[in-house]
GROMACS .gro file of C-alpha atoms in nm:
model
  445
    1UNK     CA    1   0.000   0.000   0.000
    2UNK     CA    2   0.164   0.322  -0.116
    3UNK     CA    3   0.060   0.668  -0.016
    4UNK     CA    4   0.128   0.990  -0.204
    5UNK     CA    5  -0.124   1.242  -0.068
    6UNK     CA    6   0.072   1.392   0.222
    7UNK     CA    7   0.255   1.635  -0.003
    8UNK     CA    8   0.188   1.971  -0.157
    9UNK     CA    9   0.229   2.080  -0.516
   10UNK     CA   10   0.222   2.443  -0.399
   11UNK     CA   11   0.537   2.623  -0.289
   12UNK     CA   12   0.499   2.772   0.057
   13UNK     CA   13   0.525   3.147   0.110
   14UNK     CA   14   0.873   3.210   0.249
   15UNK     CA   15   0.757   3.502   0.466
   16UNK     CA   16   0.487   3.286   0.623
   17UNK     CA   17   0.732   2.999   0.679
   18UNK     CA   18   0.974   3.242   0.842
   19UNK     CA   19   0.702   3.376   1.073
   20UNK     CA   20   0.601   3.026   1.179
   21UNK     CA   21   0.964   2.929   1.244
   22UNK     CA   22   1.021   3.250   1.443
   23UNK     CA   23   0.721   3.167   1.659
   24UNK     CA   24   0.952   2.919   1.829
   25UNK     CA   25   1.202   3.178   1.958
   26UNK     CA   26   0.912   3.409   2.047
   27UNK     CA   27   0.749   3.142   2.264
   28UNK     CA   28   1.084   3.091   2.437
   29UNK     CA   29   1.107   3.465   2.505
   30UNK     CA   30   0.751   3.461   2.635
   31UNK     CA   31   0.828   3.166   2.861
   32UNK     CA   32   1.149   3.323   2.995
   33UNK     CA   33   0.980   3.654   3.068
   34UNK     CA   34   0.694   3.474   3.238
   35UNK     CA   35   0.925   3.266   3.456
   36UNK     CA   36   1.142   3.566   3.537
   37UNK     CA   37   0.857   3.783   3.662
   38UNK     CA   38   0.635   3.519   3.824
   39UNK     CA   39   0.775   3.173   3.889
   40UNK     CA   40   1.127   3.273   3.989
   41UNK     CA   41   0.993   3.476   4.283
   42UNK     CA   42   0.742   3.218   4.399
   43UNK     CA   43   0.859   2.898   4.565
   44UNK     CA   44   0.513   2.740   4.585
   45UNK     CA   45   0.533   2.604   4.230
   46UNK     CA   46   0.647   2.242   4.213
   47UNK     CA   47   0.818   2.064   3.927
   48UNK     CA   48   0.486   1.930   3.793
   49UNK     CA   49   0.336   2.280   3.784
   50UNK     CA   50   0.643   2.419   3.610
   51UNK     CA   51   0.623   2.136   3.355
   52UNK     CA   52   0.262   2.230   3.279
   53UNK     CA   53   0.360   2.595   3.236
   54UNK     CA   54   0.652   2.499   3.011
   55UNK     CA   55   0.435   2.272   2.799
   56UNK     CA   56   0.160   2.535   2.774
   57UNK     CA   57   0.398   2.814   2.675
   58UNK     CA   58   0.641   2.624   2.453
   59UNK     CA   59   0.453   2.339   2.286
   60UNK     CA   60   0.084   2.432   2.273
   61UNK     CA   61   0.136   2.765   2.087
   62UNK     CA   62   0.347   2.592   1.820
   63UNK     CA   63   0.085   2.320   1.784
   64UNK     CA   64  -0.196   2.572   1.741
   65UNK     CA   65  -0.006   2.800   1.504
   66UNK     CA   66   0.063   2.509   1.269
   67UNK     CA   67  -0.295   2.380   1.277
   68UNK     CA   68  -0.609   2.568   1.386
   69UNK     CA   69  -0.452   2.915   1.392
   70UNK     CA   70  -0.238   2.878   1.080
   71UNK     CA   71  -0.448   3.129   0.884
   72UNK     CA   72  -0.398   3.388   1.158
   73UNK     CA   73  -0.019   3.380   1.170
   74UNK     CA   74   0.013   3.721   1.004
   75UNK     CA   75  -0.199   3.869   1.286
   76UNK     CA   76  -0.068   3.668   1.581
   77UNK     CA   77   0.300   3.711   1.499
   78UNK     CA   78   0.319   4.094   1.513
   79UNK     CA   79   0.096   4.106   1.823
   80UNK     CA   80   0.311   3.854   2.009
   81UNK     CA   81   0.630   4.023   1.892
   82UNK     CA   82   0.505   4.363   2.012
   83UNK     CA   83   0.409   4.223   2.353
   84UNK     CA   84   0.749   4.060   2.396
   85UNK     CA   85   0.934   4.375   2.289
   86UNK     CA   86   0.737   4.585   2.536
   87UNK     CA   87   0.799   4.335   2.815
   88UNK     CA   88   1.169   4.322   2.728
   89UNK     CA   89   1.198   4.701   2.730
   90UNK     CA   90   1.028   4.708   3.068
   91UNK     CA   91   1.271   4.445   3.200
   92UNK     CA   92   1.571   4.639   3.064
   93UNK     CA   93   1.439   4.957   3.221
   94UNK     CA   94   1.417   4.784   3.559
   95UNK     CA   95   1.765   4.638   3.515
   96UNK     CA   96   1.927   4.967   3.417
   97UNK     CA   97   1.777   5.138   3.720
   98UNK     CA   98   1.871   4.863   3.963
   99UNK     CA   99   2.181   4.830   4.177
  100UNK     CA  100   2.359   4.627   3.909
  101UNK     CA  101   2.448   4.938   3.715
  102UNK     CA  102   2.413   5.006   3.345
  103UNK     CA  103   2.636   4.798   3.114
  104UNK     CA  104   2.820   4.968   2.830
  105UNK     CA  105   2.748   4.897   2.465
  106UNK     CA  106   3.094   4.741   2.433
  107UNK     CA  107   3.028   4.500   2.719
  108UNK     CA  108   2.700   4.394   2.559
  109UNK     CA  109   2.866   4.334   2.221
  110UNK     CA  110   3.146   4.134   2.379
  111UNK     CA  111   2.926   3.953   2.629
  112UNK     CA  112   2.980   3.580   2.616
  113UNK     CA  113   2.782   3.299   2.770
  114UNK     CA  114   2.951   3.125   3.063
  115UNK     CA  115   3.286   2.977   2.958
  116UNK     CA  116   3.306   2.608   2.870
  117UNK     CA  117   2.929   2.565   2.861
  118UNK     CA  118   2.725   2.465   2.556
  119UNK     CA  119   2.542   2.767   2.422
  120UNK     CA  120   2.175   2.821   2.485
  121UNK     CA  121   2.138   2.880   2.112
  122UNK     CA  122   2.215   2.516   2.031
  123UNK     CA  123   1.983   2.383   2.301
  124UNK     CA  124   1.699   2.610   2.190
  125UNK     CA  125   1.756   2.522   1.824
  126UNK     CA  126   1.759   2.147   1.876
  127UNK     CA  127   1.453   2.148   2.099
  128UNK     CA  128   1.251   2.371   1.865
  129UNK     CA  129   1.334   2.161   1.558
  130UNK     CA  130   1.235   1.845   1.745
  131UNK     CA  131   0.908   1.998   1.869
  132UNK     CA  132   0.814   2.127   1.524
  133UNK     CA  133   0.909   1.793   1.366
  134UNK     CA  134   0.708   1.580   1.608
  135UNK     CA  135   0.404   1.804   1.566
  136UNK     CA  136   0.422   1.794   1.187
  137UNK     CA  137   0.475   1.419   1.137
  138UNK     CA  138   0.137   1.346   1.297
  139UNK     CA  139  -0.051   1.669   1.222
  140UNK     CA  140   0.002   1.620   0.847
  141UNK     CA  141  -0.239   1.324   0.863
  142UNK     CA  142  -0.515   1.539   1.017
  143UNK     CA  143  -0.619   1.698   0.688
  144UNK     CA  144  -0.893   1.916   0.839
  145UNK     CA  145  -0.652   2.125   1.048
  146UNK     CA  146  -0.308   2.095   0.884
  147UNK     CA  147  -0.267   2.333   0.586
  148UNK     CA  148  -0.160   2.186   0.254
  149UNK     CA  149   0.095   2.464   0.210
  150UNK     CA  150   0.285   2.337   0.517
  151UNK     CA  151   0.328   1.986   0.371
  152UNK     CA  152   0.648   1.877   0.204
  153UNK     CA  153   0.666   2.007  -0.149
  154UNK     CA  154   0.679   1.787  -0.458
  155UNK     CA  155   0.934   1.916  -0.704
  156UNK     CA  156   1.064   2.267  -0.644
  157UNK     CA  157   0.975   2.483  -0.347
  158UNK     CA  158   0.999   2.491   0.028
  159UNK     CA  159   0.751   2.462   0.313
  160UNK     CA  160   0.739   2.430   0.690
  161UNK     CA  161   0.794   2.053   0.682
  162UNK     CA  162   1.090   2.098   0.448
  163UNK     CA  163   1.249   2.317   0.715
  164UNK     CA  164   1.197   2.044   0.973
  165UNK     CA  165   1.357   1.768   0.767
  166UNK     CA  166   1.667   1.964   0.670
  167UNK     CA  167   1.676   2.133   1.010
  168UNK     CA  168   1.710   1.793   1.177
  169UNK     CA  169   2.025   1.732   0.974
  170UNK     CA  170   2.147   2.080   1.060
  171UNK     CA  171   2.122   2.029   1.437
  172UNK     CA  172   2.316   1.701   1.409
  173UNK     CA  173   2.596   1.888   1.235
  174UNK     CA  174   2.603   2.182   1.476
  175UNK     CA  175   2.597   1.952   1.777
  176UNK     CA  176   2.893   1.756   1.644
  177UNK     CA  177   3.142   2.025   1.748
  178UNK     CA  178   2.954   2.209   2.021
  179UNK     CA  179   3.017   2.006   2.332
  180UNK     CA  180   3.025   2.074   2.700
  181UNK     CA  181   3.394   2.141   2.761
  182UNK     CA  182   3.360   2.189   3.133
  183UNK     CA  183   3.652   2.052   3.331
  184UNK     CA  184   3.524   1.792   3.574
  185UNK     CA  185   3.693   1.586   3.845
  186UNK     CA  186   3.749   1.212   3.832
  187UNK     CA  187   3.424   1.139   4.015
  188UNK     CA  188   3.221   1.333   3.760
  189UNK     CA  189   3.396   1.152   3.475
  190UNK     CA  190   3.309   0.816   3.628
  191UNK     CA  191   2.949   0.928   3.667
  192UNK     CA  192   2.939   1.022   3.299
  193UNK     CA  193   3.058   0.673   3.203
  194UNK     CA  194   2.770   0.517   3.394
  195UNK     CA  195   2.501   0.717   3.222
  196UNK     CA  196   2.378   0.434   3.005
  197UNK     CA  197   2.064   0.608   2.889
  198UNK     CA  198   2.257   0.910   2.768
  199UNK     CA  199   2.488   0.687   2.565
  200UNK     CA  200   2.195   0.506   2.404
  201UNK     CA  201   2.049   0.842   2.301
  202UNK     CA  202   2.362   0.930   2.106
  203UNK     CA  203   2.299   0.943   1.732
  204UNK     CA  204   2.547   0.668   1.644
  205UNK     CA  205   2.547   0.493   1.305
  206UNK     CA  206   2.459   0.160   1.465
  207UNK     CA  207   2.147   0.295   1.637
  208UNK     CA  208   2.032   0.492   1.333
  209UNK     CA  209   2.098   0.203   1.097
  210UNK     CA  210   1.900  -0.037   1.315
  211UNK     CA  211   1.612   0.210   1.335
  212UNK     CA  212   1.615   0.271   0.960
  213UNK     CA  213   1.622  -0.091   0.848
  214UNK     CA  214   1.386  -0.192   1.129
  215UNK     CA  215   1.135   0.073   1.025
  216UNK     CA  216   1.139  -0.049   0.665
  217UNK     CA  217   1.083  -0.411   0.767
  218UNK     CA  218   0.804  -0.328   1.013
  219UNK     CA  219   0.620  -0.107   0.763
  220UNK     CA  220   0.636  -0.382   0.500
  221UNK     CA  221   0.505  -0.642   0.744
  222UNK     CA  222   0.219  -0.417   0.856
  223UNK     CA  223   0.152  -0.297   0.498
  224UNK     CA  224   0.160   0.058   0.634
  225UNK     CA  225   0.120   0.334   0.376
  226UNK     CA  226   0.435   0.524   0.281
  227UNK     CA  227   0.495   0.795   0.024
  228UNK     CA  228   0.729   0.708  -0.261
  229UNK     CA  229   0.776   1.075  -0.356
  230UNK     CA  230   0.968   1.151  -0.036
  231UNK     CA  231   1.252   0.899  -0.009
  232UNK     CA  232   1.140   0.614  -0.233
  233UNK     CA  233   0.988   0.272  -0.171
  234UNK     CA  234   1.222   0.139   0.098
  235UNK     CA  235   1.434   0.436   0.205
  236UNK     CA  236   1.353   0.656   0.505
  237UNK     CA  237   1.498   0.947   0.699
  238UNK     CA  238   1.664   0.723   0.959
  239UNK     CA  239   1.868   0.562   0.680
  240UNK     CA  240   1.967   0.907   0.555
  241UNK     CA  241   2.089   0.997   0.904
  242UNK     CA  242   2.267   0.661   0.921
  243UNK     CA  243   2.465   0.736   0.603
  244UNK     CA  244   2.545   1.088   0.724
  245UNK     CA  245   2.679   0.962   1.057
  246UNK     CA  246   2.871   0.681   0.885
  247UNK     CA  247   3.042   0.927   0.649
  248UNK     CA  248   3.117   1.156   0.944
  249UNK     CA  249   3.284   0.866   1.126
  250UNK     CA  250   3.498   0.771   0.826
  251UNK     CA  251   3.616   1.116   0.716
  252UNK     CA  252   3.850   1.340   0.921
  253UNK     CA  253   3.690   1.591   1.159
  254UNK     CA  254   3.925   1.877   1.074
  255UNK     CA  255   3.793   1.988   0.735
  256UNK     CA  256   3.422   2.050   0.788
  257UNK     CA  257   3.394   2.358   0.569
  258UNK     CA  258   3.596   2.202   0.287
  259UNK     CA  259   3.392   1.881   0.291
  260UNK     CA  260   3.069   2.082   0.299
  261UNK     CA  261   3.168   2.279  -0.010
  262UNK     CA  262   3.289   1.968  -0.195
  263UNK     CA  263   2.974   1.766  -0.123
  264UNK     CA  264   2.752   2.061  -0.222
  265UNK     CA  265   2.943   2.104  -0.548
  266UNK     CA  266   2.923   1.731  -0.616
  267UNK     CA  267   2.547   1.732  -0.553
  268UNK     CA  268   2.492   2.019  -0.793
  269UNK     CA  269   2.712   1.856  -1.056
  270UNK     CA  270   2.523   1.526  -1.036
  271UNK     CA  271   2.189   1.706  -1.067
  272UNK     CA  272   2.305   1.906  -1.369
  273UNK     CA  273   2.402   1.584  -1.549
  274UNK     CA  274   2.040   1.466  -1.575
  275UNK     CA  275   1.982   1.319  -1.232
  276UNK     CA  276   1.741   1.600  -1.142
  277UNK     CA  277   1.500   1.522  -1.426
  278UNK     CA  278   1.517   1.149  -1.348
  279UNK     CA  279   1.438   1.196  -0.979
  280UNK     CA  280   1.145   1.430  -1.045
  281UNK     CA  281   0.999   1.222  -1.329
  282UNK     CA  282   0.665   1.053  -1.262
  283UNK     CA  283   0.711   0.812  -1.552
  284UNK     CA  284   1.058   0.684  -1.460
  285UNK     CA  285   1.033   0.312  -1.371
  286UNK     CA  286   1.117   0.171  -1.028
  287UNK     CA  287   1.241  -0.166  -1.152
  288UNK     CA  288   1.545  -0.207  -0.926
  289UNK     CA  289   1.654  -0.119  -0.574
  290UNK     CA  290   1.834   0.199  -0.678
  291UNK     CA  291   1.558   0.342  -0.898
  292UNK     CA  292   1.294   0.245  -0.641
  293UNK     CA  293   1.468   0.466  -0.386
  294UNK     CA  294   1.608   0.734  -0.614
  295UNK     CA  295   1.465   1.024  -0.410
  296UNK     CA  296   1.642   0.920  -0.092
  297UNK     CA  297   1.968   0.809  -0.253
  298UNK     CA  298   2.009   1.109  -0.482
  299UNK     CA  299   1.956   1.355  -0.196
  300UNK     CA  300   2.234   1.207   0.020
  301UNK     CA  301   2.512   1.433  -0.108
  302UNK     CA  302   2.303   1.739  -0.030
  303UNK     CA  303   2.221   1.622   0.321
  304UNK     CA  304   2.588   1.542   0.385
  305UNK     CA  305   2.684   1.887   0.257
  306UNK     CA  306   2.434   2.049   0.493
  307UNK     CA  307   2.567   1.838   0.779
  308UNK     CA  308   2.929   1.941   0.720
  309UNK     CA  309   2.847   2.308   0.671
  310UNK     CA  310   2.652   2.298   0.997
  311UNK     CA  311   2.951   2.126   1.159
  312UNK     CA  312   3.167   2.415   1.043
  313UNK     CA  313   2.928   2.653   1.218
  314UNK     CA  314   2.943   2.437   1.531
  315UNK     CA  315   3.322   2.449   1.514
  316UNK     CA  316   3.303   2.828   1.484
  317UNK     CA  317   3.084   2.846   1.795
  318UNK     CA  318   3.311   2.611   1.989
  319UNK     CA  319   3.632   2.799   1.908
  320UNK     CA  320   3.519   3.161   1.918
  321UNK     CA  321   3.239   3.156   2.171
  322UNK     CA  322   2.897   3.311   2.122
  323UNK     CA  323   3.003   3.675   2.113
  324UNK     CA  324   2.750   3.911   1.964
  325UNK     CA  325   3.024   4.083   1.764
  326UNK     CA  326   3.123   3.749   1.612
  327UNK     CA  327   2.767   3.675   1.509
  328UNK     CA  328   2.737   4.015   1.342
  329UNK     CA  329   3.018   3.908   1.112
  330UNK     CA  330   2.832   3.586   1.041
  331UNK     CA  331   2.550   3.774   0.867
  332UNK     CA  332   2.768   3.786   0.558
  333UNK     CA  333   2.598   3.461   0.455
  334UNK     CA  334   2.298   3.673   0.360
  335UNK     CA  335   2.502   3.806   0.068
  336UNK     CA  336   2.535   3.451  -0.064
  337UNK     CA  337   2.160   3.403  -0.027
  338UNK     CA  338   2.091   3.722  -0.222
  339UNK     CA  339   2.326   3.609  -0.500
  340UNK     CA  340   2.160   3.268  -0.533
  341UNK     CA  341   1.806   3.404  -0.543
  342UNK     CA  342   1.910   3.682  -0.784
  343UNK     CA  343   2.013   3.419  -1.037
  344UNK     CA  344   1.685   3.235  -0.987
  345UNK     CA  345   1.807   2.904  -0.846
  346UNK     CA  346   1.493   2.732  -0.718
  347UNK     CA  347   1.472   2.515  -0.407
  348UNK     CA  348   1.391   2.145  -0.428
  349UNK     CA  349   1.407   1.932  -0.113
  350UNK     CA  350   1.405   1.583  -0.265
  351UNK     CA  351   1.721   1.653  -0.466
  352UNK     CA  352   1.884   1.876  -0.199
  353UNK     CA  353   1.999   2.152  -0.431
  354UNK     CA  354   2.265   2.398  -0.323
  355UNK     CA  355   2.005   2.667  -0.263
  356UNK     CA  356   1.818   2.476   0.007
  357UNK     CA  357   2.149   2.401   0.180
  358UNK     CA  358   2.226   2.772   0.196
  359UNK     CA  359   1.863   2.858   0.275
  360UNK     CA  360   1.867   2.642   0.589
  361UNK     CA  361   2.204   2.784   0.692
  362UNK     CA  362   2.058   3.133   0.663
  363UNK     CA  363   1.758   3.054   0.883
  364UNK     CA  364   1.941   2.907   1.181
  365UNK     CA  365   2.199   3.147   1.316
  366UNK     CA  366   2.199   3.388   1.605
  367UNK     CA  367   2.279   3.391   1.975
  368UNK     CA  368   2.137   3.551   2.282
  369UNK     CA  369   2.408   3.663   2.527
  370UNK     CA  370   2.172   3.654   2.824
  371UNK     CA  371   2.101   3.309   2.967
  372UNK     CA  372   1.991   3.304   3.330
  373UNK     CA  373   1.674   3.095   3.314
  374UNK     CA  374   1.689   2.718   3.344
  375UNK     CA  375   1.588   2.547   3.020
  376UNK     CA  376   1.375   2.276   3.187
  377UNK     CA  377   1.159   2.112   2.919
  378UNK     CA  378   1.375   2.238   2.632
  379UNK     CA  379   1.686   2.098   2.796
  380UNK     CA  380   1.517   1.760   2.849
  381UNK     CA  381   1.405   1.741   2.485
  382UNK     CA  382   1.753   1.844   2.373
  383UNK     CA  383   1.923   1.570   2.579
  384UNK     CA  384   1.680   1.297   2.472
  385UNK     CA  385   1.640   1.410   2.113
  386UNK     CA  386   1.660   1.076   1.934
  387UNK     CA  387   1.420   0.907   2.176
  388UNK     CA  388   1.182   1.206   2.155
  389UNK     CA  389   1.180   1.176   1.776
  390UNK     CA  390   1.149   0.797   1.787
  391UNK     CA  391   0.853   0.809   2.028
  392UNK     CA  392   0.684   1.054   1.792
  393UNK     CA  393   0.730   0.817   1.498
  394UNK     CA  394   0.598   0.517   1.693
  395UNK     CA  395   0.293   0.704   1.823
  396UNK     CA  396   0.225   0.839   1.474
  397UNK     CA  397   0.213   0.485   1.338
  398UNK     CA  398  -0.008   0.361   1.622
  399UNK     CA  399  -0.254   0.649   1.584
  400UNK     CA  400  -0.274   0.610   1.206
  401UNK     CA  401  -0.342   0.237   1.237
  402UNK     CA  402  -0.600   0.287   1.514
  403UNK     CA  403  -0.785   0.589   1.374
  404UNK     CA  404  -0.864   0.760   1.048
  405UNK     CA  405  -0.708   1.104   1.116
  406UNK     CA  406  -0.828   1.260   0.790
  407UNK     CA  407  -1.194   1.222   0.895
  408UNK     CA  408  -1.166   1.356   1.252
  409UNK     CA  409  -1.318   1.696   1.327
  410UNK     CA  410  -1.084   1.991   1.402
  411UNK     CA  411  -1.132   2.014   1.780
  412UNK     CA  412  -1.088   1.640   1.832
  413UNK     CA  413  -0.780   1.652   1.609
  414UNK     CA  414  -0.622   1.919   1.828
  415UNK     CA  415  -0.705   1.712   2.136
  416UNK     CA  416  -0.535   1.403   1.990
  417UNK     CA  417  -0.231   1.607   1.891
  418UNK     CA  418  -0.209   1.767   2.236
  419UNK     CA  419  -0.218   1.428   2.411
  420UNK     CA  420   0.038   1.294   2.165
  421UNK     CA  421   0.279   1.583   2.229
  422UNK     CA  422   0.218   1.559   2.604
  423UNK     CA  423   0.326   1.193   2.599
  424UNK     CA  424   0.640   1.281   2.402
  425UNK     CA  425   0.723   1.565   2.642
  426UNK     CA  426   0.663   1.356   2.955
  427UNK     CA  427   0.885   1.077   2.824
  428UNK     CA  428   1.164   1.322   2.743
  429UNK     CA  429   1.138   1.464   3.096
  430UNK     CA  430   1.134   1.124   3.267
  431UNK     CA  431   1.435   0.980   3.082
  432UNK     CA  432   1.693   1.211   3.246
  433UNK     CA  433   1.538   1.120   3.583
  434UNK     CA  434   1.580   0.753   3.497
  435UNK     CA  435   1.943   0.814   3.405
  436UNK     CA  436   1.997   0.988   3.740
  437UNK     CA  437   1.848   0.690   3.925
  438UNK     CA  438   2.080   0.454   3.735
  439UNK     CA  439   2.375   0.672   3.835
  440UNK     CA  440   2.267   0.663   4.198
  441UNK     CA  441   2.224   0.286   4.192
  442UNK     CA  442   2.566   0.237   4.035
  443UNK     CA  443   2.732   0.465   4.290
  444UNK     CA  444   2.599   0.249   4.576
  445UNK     CA  445   2.778  -0.059   4.448
   0.00000   0.00000   0.00000
């Protein structure tokens, strides 16, 4: 049973996609302001209450803005942005008139997040991509609330789900070189070795390969509908990640930027030699293993290029630190974007053209120098990313086999999606607790 209706023939509006993506950082700002002014001064709130507040402020708005409220994004975005700006100005006013004194412009530009700590930018980015991805992989089946323009595009174009797929590859690359470099004593190092759950969650080739091949086998046994226009008949995103991680293990770690450029050039060269027309052709036969999975196989070079370019950015963060002045220099990538769009190079996800590689790199950069609020739910999702994504895939399959999402009314659809995301969030929060209990049990031996 093959399925081909979860895609859009219409290219998404880039301004709308940008507003939806920016809703993520805005919800984080809203959450941080809320916790700063209310929860941080009140000790009566327990961990369960804070989890509910985090879920309500970080996950629910993103779920609604991609489903029921998707047609109102152009109204909601400026209103929310204005409220956050006013609240931020009020907070800065209070800070400047407090006993801390007023910082100079130079100190703000050179302000760096705590030394030897992973930047909040990476944690925020990973968590937001994972939240958006988990919402979309199930919401796309609820046709009455999920807009067609947000679905993955067929042929040329870009949409919200295209951002999620390539963004997942991007966060793997960035996280490759951004690590917690804190110096710890021998006891802390031994504790790290015992964290079995954390090691399992690492995106290793073995784990990703097992998930990819296992998913293909299970779907064939269950005769579960898959779309051949995305990755092909047998290929899936886990196998793409498996190849990326395998290549990353085999090649040296020192030449990320060079490898990124070479793979991007190779991808564009292959496409220009006729591969692009073959991949996008509806009449091309699928009479062997390669042609049956041409979408997934022919996009590998582009995904690897994106991974290595993101790794170069992660290396930049790791070496230079998240100084605001450094990130101002990084905006030079916008000149490349302007050049590409001036010459009319269109974006096509399934063949991973050079333009979508640069497009994703242009979306995800920036750094906030102020980080004083605990990340809570975002940190949990960030640390259990692979399991969070895997739980979403499993629940999506279970729900699709148990229900008929396309026929469910809008309000019930939102309820199902909310429960689904709540389960994913709870599991991501409980796993670090389980790891802590394992550490405690091991330390008693």
